mmCIF file of N, CA and C in Angstrom:
data_model
loop_
_atom_site.group_PDB
_atom_site.id
_atom_site.type_symbol
_atom_site.label_atom_id
_atom_site.label_comp_id
_atom_site.label_asym_id
_atom_site.label_seq_id
_atom_site.Cartn_x
_atom_site.Cartn_y
_atom_site.Cartn_z
ATOM 1 N N UNK A 28 -64.521 -14.644 -36.306
ATOM 2 C CA UNK A 28 -65.498 -13.845 -35.600
ATOM 3 C C UNK A 28 -66.361 -13.092 -36.596
ATOM 4 N N UNK A 29 -67.593 -12.991 -36.270
ATOM 5 C CA UNK A 29 -68.517 -12.248 -37.125
ATOM 6 C C UNK A 29 -68.721 -10.854 -36.574
ATOM 7 N N UNK A 30 -69.377 -10.013 -37.349
ATOM 8 C CA UNK A 30 -69.683 -8.652 -36.929
ATOM 9 C C UNK A 30 -70.536 -8.655 -35.665
ATOM 10 N N UNK A 31 -71.464 -9.599 -35.563
ATOM 11 C CA UNK A 31 -72.351 -9.661 -34.399
ATOM 12 C C UNK A 31 -71.576 -9.997 -33.126
ATOM 13 N N UNK A 32 -70.554 -10.868 -33.238
ATOM 14 C CA UNK A 32 -69.756 -11.235 -32.063
ATOM 15 C C UNK A 32 -68.999 -10.033 -31.500
ATOM 16 N N UNK A 33 -68.426 -9.231 -32.373
ATOM 17 C CA UNK A 33 -67.657 -8.080 -31.902
ATOM 18 C C UNK A 33 -68.558 -6.997 -31.331
ATOM 19 N N UNK A 34 -69.772 -6.888 -31.821
ATOM 20 C CA UNK A 34 -70.696 -5.875 -31.305
ATOM 21 C C UNK A 34 -71.210 -6.253 -29.921
ATOM 22 N N UNK A 35 -71.342 -7.544 -29.596
ATOM 23 C CA UNK A 35 -71.865 -7.983 -28.302
ATOM 24 C C UNK A 35 -70.833 -7.914 -27.190
ATOM 25 N N UNK A 36 -69.558 -7.963 -27.551
ATOM 26 C CA UNK A 36 -68.500 -7.959 -26.545
ATOM 27 C C UNK A 36 -68.453 -6.578 -25.870
ATOM 28 N N UNK A 37 -68.496 -6.527 -24.539
ATOM 29 C CA UNK A 37 -68.478 -5.226 -23.859
ATOM 30 C C UNK A 37 -67.096 -4.565 -24.008
ATOM 31 N N UNK A 38 -67.118 -3.276 -24.140
ATOM 32 C CA UNK A 38 -65.862 -2.521 -24.255
ATOM 33 C C UNK A 38 -65.298 -2.268 -22.864
ATOM 34 N N UNK A 39 -63.972 -2.442 -22.765
ATOM 35 C CA UNK A 39 -63.309 -2.187 -21.489
ATOM 36 C C UNK A 39 -62.814 -0.752 -21.468
ATOM 37 N N UNK A 40 -62.674 -0.234 -20.272
ATOM 38 C CA UNK A 40 -62.138 1.123 -20.111
ATOM 39 C C UNK A 40 -60.688 1.138 -20.581
ATOM 40 N N UNK A 41 -60.246 2.277 -21.042
ATOM 41 C CA UNK A 41 -58.886 2.401 -21.579
ATOM 42 C C UNK A 41 -57.850 1.972 -20.552
ATOM 43 N N UNK A 42 -58.030 2.377 -19.305
ATOM 44 C CA UNK A 42 -57.032 2.032 -18.284
ATOM 45 C C UNK A 42 -57.008 0.547 -17.949
ATOM 46 N N UNK A 43 -58.028 -0.208 -18.361
ATOM 47 C CA UNK A 43 -58.088 -1.651 -18.105
ATOM 48 C C UNK A 43 -57.631 -2.488 -19.300
ATOM 49 N N UNK A 44 -57.194 -1.869 -20.374
ATOM 50 C CA UNK A 44 -56.850 -2.593 -21.594
ATOM 51 C C UNK A 44 -55.425 -3.129 -21.611
ATOM 52 N N UNK A 45 -54.631 -2.773 -20.658
ATOM 53 C CA UNK A 45 -53.243 -3.221 -20.646
ATOM 54 C C UNK A 45 -52.312 -2.028 -20.702
ATOM 55 N N UNK A 46 -51.033 -2.289 -20.912
ATOM 56 C CA UNK A 46 -50.084 -1.190 -20.980
ATOM 57 C C UNK A 46 -49.024 -1.489 -22.013
ATOM 58 N N UNK A 47 -48.421 -0.450 -22.489
ATOM 59 C CA UNK A 47 -47.351 -0.573 -23.464
ATOM 60 C C UNK A 47 -46.063 -0.123 -22.809
ATOM 61 N N UNK A 48 -45.039 -0.925 -22.931
ATOM 62 C CA UNK A 48 -43.740 -0.516 -22.395
ATOM 63 C C UNK A 48 -42.775 -0.331 -23.562
ATOM 64 N N UNK A 49 -41.822 0.562 -23.366
ATOM 65 C CA UNK A 49 -40.874 0.864 -24.421
ATOM 66 C C UNK A 49 -39.450 0.717 -23.877
ATOM 67 N N UNK A 50 -38.620 0.084 -24.647
ATOM 68 C CA UNK A 50 -37.229 -0.116 -24.267
ATOM 69 C C UNK A 50 -36.429 1.174 -24.419
ATOM 70 N N UNK A 51 -35.430 1.305 -23.577
ATOM 71 C CA UNK A 51 -34.493 2.427 -23.671
ATOM 72 C C UNK A 51 -33.855 2.494 -25.048
ATOM 73 N N UNK A 52 -33.501 1.327 -25.575
ATOM 74 C CA UNK A 52 -32.824 1.246 -26.876
ATOM 75 C C UNK A 52 -33.679 1.832 -28.000
ATOM 76 N N UNK A 53 -34.987 1.640 -27.920
ATOM 77 C CA UNK A 53 -35.880 2.193 -28.936
ATOM 78 C C UNK A 53 -35.823 3.721 -28.902
ATOM 79 N N UNK A 54 -35.884 4.284 -27.707
ATOM 80 C CA UNK A 54 -35.810 5.735 -27.566
ATOM 81 C C UNK A 54 -34.462 6.274 -28.033
ATOM 82 N N UNK A 55 -33.388 5.552 -27.750
ATOM 83 C CA UNK A 55 -32.061 5.979 -28.193
ATOM 84 C C UNK A 55 -31.984 6.027 -29.722
ATOM 85 N N UNK A 56 -32.502 5.008 -30.361
ATOM 86 C CA UNK A 56 -32.467 4.971 -31.835
ATOM 87 C C UNK A 56 -33.335 6.060 -32.440
ATOM 88 N N UNK A 57 -34.500 6.285 -31.862
ATOM 89 C CA UNK A 57 -35.374 7.343 -32.372
ATOM 90 C C UNK A 57 -34.701 8.705 -32.214
ATOM 91 N N UNK A 58 -34.114 8.973 -31.050
ATOM 92 C CA UNK A 58 -33.453 10.258 -30.812
ATOM 93 C C UNK A 58 -32.287 10.475 -31.774
ATOM 94 N N UNK A 59 -31.476 9.448 -31.984
ATOM 95 C CA UNK A 59 -30.330 9.608 -32.886
ATOM 96 C C UNK A 59 -30.783 9.750 -34.327
ATOM 97 N N UNK A 60 -31.841 9.057 -34.714
ATOM 98 C CA UNK A 60 -32.356 9.174 -36.085
ATOM 99 C C UNK A 60 -32.950 10.561 -36.327
ATOM 100 N N UNK A 61 -33.671 11.090 -35.354
ATOM 101 C CA UNK A 61 -34.224 12.443 -35.475
ATOM 102 C C UNK A 61 -33.097 13.458 -35.601
ATOM 103 N N UNK A 62 -32.055 13.306 -34.796
ATOM 104 C CA UNK A 62 -30.922 14.234 -34.864
ATOM 105 C C UNK A 62 -30.274 14.203 -36.250
ATOM 106 N N UNK A 63 -30.161 13.039 -36.836
ATOM 107 C CA UNK A 63 -29.529 12.913 -38.156
ATOM 108 C C UNK A 63 -30.426 13.411 -39.276
ATOM 109 N N UNK A 64 -31.685 13.005 -39.258
ATOM 110 C CA UNK A 64 -32.576 13.300 -40.374
ATOM 111 C C UNK A 64 -33.145 14.713 -40.367
ATOM 112 N N UNK A 65 -33.368 15.269 -39.199
ATOM 113 C CA UNK A 65 -34.112 16.517 -39.129
ATOM 114 C C UNK A 65 -33.290 17.708 -38.671
ATOM 115 N N UNK A 66 -31.992 17.528 -38.521
ATOM 116 C CA UNK A 66 -31.107 18.639 -38.167
ATOM 117 C C UNK A 66 -29.834 18.516 -38.998
ATOM 118 N N UNK A 67 -28.897 19.416 -38.774
ATOM 119 C CA UNK A 67 -27.638 19.390 -39.510
ATOM 120 C C UNK A 67 -26.585 18.520 -38.820
ATOM 121 N N UNK A 68 -26.953 17.807 -37.774
ATOM 122 C CA UNK A 68 -26.005 17.026 -36.980
ATOM 123 C C UNK A 68 -25.598 15.740 -37.682
ATOM 124 N N UNK A 69 -24.396 15.285 -37.365
ATOM 125 C CA UNK A 69 -23.886 14.021 -37.876
ATOM 126 C C UNK A 69 -23.287 13.210 -36.750
ATOM 127 N N UNK A 70 -22.777 12.044 -37.091
ATOM 128 C CA UNK A 70 -22.166 11.163 -36.102
ATOM 129 C C UNK A 70 -20.763 10.777 -36.539
ATOM 130 N N UNK A 71 -20.306 9.650 -36.042
ATOM 131 C CA UNK A 71 -19.000 9.141 -36.446
ATOM 132 C C UNK A 71 -19.178 7.763 -37.066
ATOM 133 N N UNK A 72 -18.255 7.431 -37.955
ATOM 134 C CA UNK A 72 -18.321 6.110 -38.583
ATOM 135 C C UNK A 72 -16.922 5.533 -38.677
ATOM 136 N N UNK A 73 -16.867 4.231 -38.861
ATOM 137 C CA UNK A 73 -15.590 3.547 -38.995
ATOM 138 C C UNK A 73 -14.889 3.391 -37.665
ATOM 139 N N UNK A 74 -13.698 2.893 -37.729
ATOM 140 C CA UNK A 74 -12.895 2.730 -36.529
ATOM 141 C C UNK A 74 -13.249 1.478 -35.748
ATOM 142 N N UNK A 75 -12.438 1.216 -34.745
ATOM 143 C CA UNK A 75 -12.620 0.076 -33.868
ATOM 144 C C UNK A 75 -12.470 0.563 -32.442
ATOM 145 N N UNK A 76 -13.521 0.394 -31.641
ATOM 146 C CA UNK A 76 -13.536 0.860 -30.251
ATOM 147 C C UNK A 76 -13.227 2.353 -30.154
ATOM 148 N N UNK A 77 -13.711 3.119 -31.128
ATOM 149 C CA UNK A 77 -13.504 4.561 -31.123
ATOM 150 C C UNK A 77 -12.194 5.003 -31.720
ATOM 151 N N UNK A 78 -11.303 4.076 -32.041
ATOM 152 C CA UNK A 78 -10.000 4.433 -32.611
ATOM 153 C C UNK A 78 -10.134 4.422 -34.128
ATOM 154 N N UNK A 79 -9.761 5.509 -34.747
ATOM 155 C CA UNK A 79 -9.819 5.597 -36.197
ATOM 156 C C UNK A 79 -11.176 5.990 -36.748
ATOM 157 N N UNK A 80 -12.104 6.372 -35.879
ATOM 158 C CA UNK A 80 -13.410 6.794 -36.375
ATOM 159 C C UNK A 80 -13.284 8.176 -36.996
ATOM 160 N N UNK A 81 -14.204 8.477 -37.916
ATOM 161 C CA UNK A 81 -14.127 9.750 -38.614
ATOM 162 C C UNK A 81 -15.476 10.452 -38.598
ATOM 163 N N UNK A 82 -15.439 11.773 -38.749
ATOM 164 C CA UNK A 82 -16.653 12.579 -38.815
ATOM 165 C C UNK A 82 -17.439 12.193 -40.054
ATOM 166 N N UNK A 83 -18.743 11.999 -39.871
ATOM 167 C CA UNK A 83 -19.579 11.572 -40.987
ATOM 168 C C UNK A 83 -20.981 12.157 -40.820
ATOM 169 N N UNK A 84 -21.365 13.045 -41.746
ATOM 170 C CA UNK A 84 -22.688 13.667 -41.658
ATOM 171 C C UNK A 84 -23.814 12.710 -42.022
ATOM 172 N N UNK A 85 -23.501 11.551 -42.599
ATOM 173 C CA UNK A 85 -24.544 10.584 -42.929
ATOM 174 C C UNK A 85 -24.747 9.550 -41.822
ATOM 175 N N UNK A 86 -23.861 9.537 -40.828
ATOM 176 C CA UNK A 86 -23.975 8.580 -39.714
ATOM 177 C C UNK A 86 -24.897 9.141 -38.632
ATOM 178 N N UNK A 87 -25.552 8.229 -37.925
ATOM 179 C CA UNK A 87 -26.405 8.642 -36.814
ATOM 180 C C UNK A 87 -25.547 9.057 -35.631
ATOM 181 N N UNK A 88 -25.913 10.159 -34.971
ATOM 182 C CA UNK A 88 -25.209 10.542 -33.745
ATOM 183 C C UNK A 88 -25.442 9.508 -32.644
ATOM 184 N N UNK A 89 -24.570 9.488 -31.684
ATOM 185 C CA UNK A 89 -24.697 8.585 -30.538
ATOM 186 C C UNK A 89 -25.729 9.160 -29.572
ATOM 187 N N UNK A 90 -26.582 8.320 -29.023
ATOM 188 C CA UNK A 90 -27.603 8.771 -28.080
ATOM 189 C C UNK A 90 -27.690 7.812 -26.903
ATOM 190 N N UNK A 91 -28.028 8.360 -25.754
ATOM 191 C CA UNK A 91 -28.220 7.574 -24.547
ATOM 192 C C UNK A 91 -29.460 8.106 -23.834
ATOM 193 N N UNK A 92 -30.214 7.215 -23.214
ATOM 194 C CA UNK A 92 -31.468 7.598 -22.565
ATOM 195 C C UNK A 92 -31.493 7.070 -21.142
ATOM 196 N N UNK A 93 -31.965 7.909 -20.234
ATOM 197 C CA UNK A 93 -32.273 7.488 -18.869
ATOM 198 C C UNK A 93 -33.781 7.591 -18.753
ATOM 199 N N UNK A 94 -34.437 6.474 -18.499
ATOM 200 C CA UNK A 94 -35.891 6.403 -18.511
ATOM 201 C C UNK A 94 -36.419 6.114 -17.109
ATOM 202 N N UNK A 95 -37.365 6.935 -16.666
ATOM 203 C CA UNK A 95 -38.017 6.734 -15.373
ATOM 204 C C UNK A 95 -39.517 6.804 -15.607
ATOM 205 N N UNK A 96 -40.134 5.635 -15.752
ATOM 206 C CA UNK A 96 -41.563 5.600 -16.040
ATOM 207 C C UNK A 96 -41.827 6.131 -17.436
ATOM 208 N N UNK A 97 -42.567 7.222 -17.521
ATOM 209 C CA UNK A 97 -42.907 7.832 -18.803
ATOM 210 C C UNK A 97 -42.138 9.133 -19.029
ATOM 211 N N UNK A 98 -41.034 9.320 -18.312
ATOM 212 C CA UNK A 98 -40.224 10.528 -18.425
ATOM 213 C C UNK A 98 -38.808 10.122 -18.807
ATOM 214 N N UNK A 99 -38.256 10.811 -19.810
ATOM 215 C CA UNK A 99 -36.928 10.466 -20.306
ATOM 216 C C UNK A 99 -35.992 11.669 -20.230
ATOM 217 N N UNK A 100 -34.736 11.370 -19.954
ATOM 218 C CA UNK A 100 -33.646 12.339 -20.082
ATOM 219 C C UNK A 100 -32.713 11.786 -21.151
ATOM 220 N N UNK A 101 -32.392 12.611 -22.138
ATOM 221 C CA UNK A 101 -31.586 12.171 -23.266
ATOM 222 C C UNK A 101 -30.224 12.833 -23.262
ATOM 223 N N UNK A 102 -29.234 12.123 -23.777
ATOM 224 C CA UNK A 102 -27.895 12.649 -24.009
ATOM 225 C C UNK A 102 -27.539 12.285 -25.441
ATOM 226 N N UNK A 103 -27.135 13.288 -26.224
ATOM 227 C CA UNK A 103 -26.810 13.065 -27.626
ATOM 228 C C UNK A 103 -25.428 13.637 -27.910
ATOM 229 N N UNK A 104 -24.587 12.834 -28.571
ATOM 230 C CA UNK A 104 -23.235 13.243 -28.949
ATOM 231 C C UNK A 104 -23.229 13.431 -30.464
ATOM 232 N N UNK A 105 -23.011 14.677 -30.913
ATOM 233 C CA UNK A 105 -23.145 15.008 -32.327
ATOM 234 C C UNK A 105 -21.914 15.707 -32.866
ATOM 235 N N UNK A 106 -21.860 15.781 -34.177
ATOM 236 C CA UNK A 106 -20.915 16.621 -34.885
ATOM 237 C C UNK A 106 -21.722 17.630 -35.674
ATOM 238 N N UNK A 107 -21.199 18.831 -35.809
ATOM 239 C CA UNK A 107 -21.922 19.884 -36.510
ATOM 240 C C UNK A 107 -21.073 20.469 -37.632
ATOM 241 N N UNK A 108 -21.750 21.037 -38.637
ATOM 242 C CA UNK A 108 -20.999 21.674 -39.714
ATOM 243 C C UNK A 108 -20.326 22.950 -39.207
ATOM 244 N N UNK A 109 -19.175 23.243 -39.801
ATOM 245 C CA UNK A 109 -18.438 24.455 -39.422
ATOM 246 C C UNK A 109 -18.454 25.416 -40.590
ATOM 247 N N UNK A 110 -18.704 26.658 -40.416
ATOM 248 C CA UNK A 110 -19.036 27.397 -39.190
ATOM 249 C C UNK A 110 -20.527 27.312 -38.891
ATOM 250 N N UNK A 111 -20.864 27.353 -37.628
ATOM 251 C CA UNK A 111 -22.253 27.320 -37.183
ATOM 252 C C UNK A 111 -22.329 28.031 -35.831
ATOM 253 N N UNK A 112 -23.394 28.793 -35.592
ATOM 254 C CA UNK A 112 -23.563 29.370 -34.247
ATOM 255 C C UNK A 112 -23.950 28.251 -33.268
ATOM 256 N N UNK A 113 -23.034 27.847 -32.426
ATOM 257 C CA UNK A 113 -23.219 26.668 -31.576
ATOM 258 C C UNK A 113 -24.414 26.781 -30.639
ATOM 259 N N UNK A 114 -24.586 27.902 -29.987
ATOM 260 C CA UNK A 114 -25.691 28.047 -29.034
ATOM 261 C C UNK A 114 -27.037 27.871 -29.740
ATOM 262 N N UNK A 115 -27.188 28.504 -30.890
ATOM 263 C CA UNK A 115 -28.441 28.387 -31.650
ATOM 264 C C UNK A 115 -28.641 26.965 -32.166
ATOM 265 N N UNK A 116 -27.587 26.381 -32.718
ATOM 266 C CA UNK A 116 -27.687 25.035 -33.287
ATOM 267 C C UNK A 116 -28.031 23.996 -32.227
ATOM 268 N N UNK A 117 -27.403 24.073 -31.063
ATOM 269 C CA UNK A 117 -27.687 23.086 -30.019
ATOM 270 C C UNK A 117 -29.073 23.296 -29.414
ATOM 271 N N UNK A 118 -29.522 24.544 -29.306
ATOM 272 C CA UNK A 118 -30.871 24.799 -28.790
ATOM 273 C C UNK A 118 -31.924 24.244 -29.752
ATOM 274 N N UNK A 119 -31.735 24.469 -31.050
ATOM 275 C CA UNK A 119 -32.669 23.924 -32.038
ATOM 276 C C UNK A 119 -32.653 22.397 -32.029
ATOM 277 N N UNK A 120 -31.468 21.827 -31.851
ATOM 278 C CA UNK A 120 -31.335 20.367 -31.777
ATOM 279 C C UNK A 120 -32.091 19.822 -30.568
ATOM 280 N N UNK A 121 -31.935 20.450 -29.409
ATOM 281 C CA UNK A 121 -32.653 20.023 -28.201
ATOM 282 C C UNK A 121 -34.165 20.060 -28.410
ATOM 283 N N UNK A 122 -34.644 21.183 -28.931
ATOM 284 C CA UNK A 122 -36.086 21.340 -29.125
ATOM 285 C C UNK A 122 -36.637 20.326 -30.129
ATOM 286 N N UNK A 123 -35.910 20.125 -31.218
ATOM 287 C CA UNK A 123 -36.385 19.206 -32.259
ATOM 288 C C UNK A 123 -36.421 17.766 -31.751
ATOM 289 N N UNK A 124 -35.354 17.350 -31.067
ATOM 290 C CA UNK A 124 -35.307 15.980 -30.543
ATOM 291 C C UNK A 124 -36.397 15.774 -29.495
ATOM 292 N N UNK A 125 -36.521 16.690 -28.553
ATOM 293 C CA UNK A 125 -37.529 16.546 -27.491
ATOM 294 C C UNK A 125 -38.937 16.486 -28.077
ATOM 295 N N UNK A 126 -39.230 17.362 -29.010
ATOM 296 C CA UNK A 126 -40.566 17.393 -29.607
ATOM 297 C C UNK A 126 -40.895 16.144 -30.400
ATOM 298 N N UNK A 127 -39.972 15.720 -31.254
ATOM 299 C CA UNK A 127 -40.238 14.553 -32.104
ATOM 300 C C UNK A 127 -40.288 13.257 -31.301
ATOM 301 N N UNK A 128 -39.399 13.085 -30.328
ATOM 302 C CA UNK A 128 -39.424 11.866 -29.512
ATOM 303 C C UNK A 128 -40.735 11.786 -28.742
ATOM 304 N N UNK A 129 -41.192 12.909 -28.199
ATOM 305 C CA UNK A 129 -42.473 12.922 -27.494
ATOM 306 C C UNK A 129 -43.620 12.613 -28.451
ATOM 307 N N UNK A 130 -43.614 13.227 -29.636
ATOM 308 C CA UNK A 130 -44.677 12.983 -30.624
ATOM 309 C C UNK A 130 -44.712 11.521 -31.068
ATOM 310 N N UNK A 131 -43.549 10.938 -31.318
ATOM 311 C CA UNK A 131 -43.489 9.581 -31.858
ATOM 312 C C UNK A 131 -43.739 8.490 -30.818
ATOM 313 N N UNK A 132 -43.374 8.751 -29.564
ATOM 314 C CA UNK A 132 -43.440 7.690 -28.556
ATOM 315 C C UNK A 132 -44.431 7.936 -27.430
ATOM 316 N N UNK A 133 -44.800 9.176 -27.197
ATOM 317 C CA UNK A 133 -45.660 9.499 -26.064
ATOM 318 C C UNK A 133 -44.898 9.629 -24.758
ATOM 319 N N UNK A 134 -43.585 9.441 -24.795
ATOM 320 C CA UNK A 134 -42.747 9.579 -23.604
ATOM 321 C C UNK A 134 -42.377 11.055 -23.459
ATOM 322 N N UNK A 135 -42.561 11.600 -22.262
ATOM 323 C CA UNK A 135 -42.246 13.001 -22.014
ATOM 324 C C UNK A 135 -40.733 13.160 -21.860
ATOM 325 N N UNK A 136 -40.144 14.030 -22.672
ATOM 326 C CA UNK A 136 -38.707 14.278 -22.597
ATOM 327 C C UNK A 136 -38.488 15.483 -21.693
ATOM 328 N N UNK A 137 -37.846 15.240 -20.576
ATOM 329 C CA UNK A 137 -37.607 16.296 -19.599
ATOM 330 C C UNK A 137 -36.363 17.103 -19.944
ATOM 331 N N UNK A 138 -35.334 16.439 -20.466
ATOM 332 C CA UNK A 138 -34.053 17.103 -20.672
ATOM 333 C C UNK A 138 -33.324 16.461 -21.839
ATOM 334 N N UNK A 139 -32.655 17.293 -22.641
ATOM 335 C CA UNK A 139 -31.806 16.795 -23.717
ATOM 336 C C UNK A 139 -30.451 17.477 -23.564
ATOM 337 N N UNK A 140 -29.421 16.706 -23.236
ATOM 338 C CA UNK A 140 -28.058 17.221 -23.152
ATOM 339 C C UNK A 140 -27.362 16.937 -24.473
ATOM 340 N N UNK A 141 -26.732 17.959 -25.033
ATOM 341 C CA UNK A 141 -26.047 17.820 -26.317
ATOM 342 C C UNK A 141 -24.558 18.034 -26.102
ATOM 343 N N UNK A 142 -23.759 17.071 -26.549
ATOM 344 C CA UNK A 142 -22.307 17.198 -26.549
ATOM 345 C C UNK A 142 -21.862 17.318 -27.997
ATOM 346 N N UNK A 143 -21.180 18.413 -28.316
ATOM 347 C CA UNK A 143 -20.651 18.590 -29.662
ATOM 348 C C UNK A 143 -19.255 17.976 -29.672
ATOM 349 N N UNK A 144 -19.112 16.851 -30.350
ATOM 350 C CA UNK A 144 -17.858 16.098 -30.354
ATOM 351 C C UNK A 144 -16.882 16.604 -31.416
ATOM 352 N N UNK A 145 -17.396 17.139 -32.517
ATOM 353 C CA UNK A 145 -16.523 17.610 -33.582
ATOM 354 C C UNK A 145 -17.245 18.642 -34.445
ATOM 355 N N UNK A 146 -16.454 19.453 -35.104
ATOM 356 C CA UNK A 146 -16.934 20.418 -36.096
ATOM 357 C C UNK A 146 -16.192 20.131 -37.384
ATOM 358 N N UNK A 147 -16.914 20.133 -38.491
ATOM 359 C CA UNK A 147 -16.280 19.826 -39.772
ATOM 360 C C UNK A 147 -17.000 20.585 -40.879
ATOM 361 N N UNK A 148 -16.252 21.090 -41.866
ATOM 362 C CA UNK A 148 -16.925 21.722 -42.997
ATOM 363 C C UNK A 148 -17.740 20.678 -43.743
ATOM 364 N N UNK A 149 -18.909 21.079 -44.185
ATOM 365 C CA UNK A 149 -19.725 20.154 -44.977
ATOM 366 C C UNK A 149 -19.051 19.935 -46.313
ATOM 367 N N UNK A 150 -19.049 18.690 -46.795
ATOM 368 C CA UNK A 150 -18.473 18.448 -48.111
ATOM 369 C C UNK A 150 -19.308 19.138 -49.184
ATOM 370 N N UNK A 151 -18.633 19.749 -50.141
ATOM 371 C CA UNK A 151 -19.335 20.429 -51.233
ATOM 372 C C UNK A 151 -20.005 19.392 -52.117
ATOM 373 N N UNK A 152 -21.224 19.699 -52.567
ATOM 374 C CA UNK A 152 -21.945 18.759 -53.413
ATOM 375 C C UNK A 152 -21.396 18.763 -54.842
ATOM 376 N N UNK A 153 -20.797 19.864 -55.244
ATOM 377 C CA UNK A 153 -20.179 19.913 -56.565
ATOM 378 C C UNK A 153 -18.841 20.612 -56.437
ATOM 379 N N UNK A 154 -18.089 20.643 -57.500
ATOM 380 C CA UNK A 154 -16.766 21.254 -57.471
ATOM 381 C C UNK A 154 -16.805 22.772 -57.513
ATOM 382 N N UNK A 155 -17.977 23.353 -57.702
ATOM 383 C CA UNK A 155 -18.084 24.802 -57.820
ATOM 384 C C UNK A 155 -18.455 25.417 -56.469
ATOM 385 N N UNK A 156 -17.932 26.584 -56.218
ATOM 386 C CA UNK A 156 -18.281 27.311 -55.010
ATOM 387 C C UNK A 156 -19.603 28.022 -55.204
ATOM 388 N N UNK A 157 -20.376 28.093 -54.164
ATOM 389 C CA UNK A 157 -21.674 28.750 -54.224
ATOM 390 C C UNK A 157 -21.519 30.188 -53.768
ATOM 391 N N UNK A 158 -21.993 31.118 -54.552
ATOM 392 C CA UNK A 158 -21.929 32.516 -54.194
ATOM 393 C C UNK A 158 -23.165 32.901 -53.401
ATOM 394 N N UNK A 159 -22.978 33.706 -52.378
ATOM 395 C CA UNK A 159 -24.114 34.131 -51.552
ATOM 396 C C UNK A 159 -24.715 35.389 -52.084
#
């Protein structure tokens, strides 16, 4: 196609251009990745059918999505570092996940339910204790 061909073609209205659909699985992966990368939450790793799994701050948390049109309700199962103020941590997690999922996908997040599955001290990065 040449430049002249594209200029002659009439432009269609946005609502007539088609539609984009998004799978539930895509939203689940985005929500769990946001929880892992942008908050202090972790997931579980290892094990078979949930038996023998262990707390892992580098693993993605489990996420589930209920999608109705362009509105989503999310459920996220996370682990958090101990000690942490749970109410504050879960509220920040809800806000961060809802905001980022909406920004990245355009899907309106109506609700984010957070289940804290485990609490674990964060592994020290070095053998020395940090003084406050």
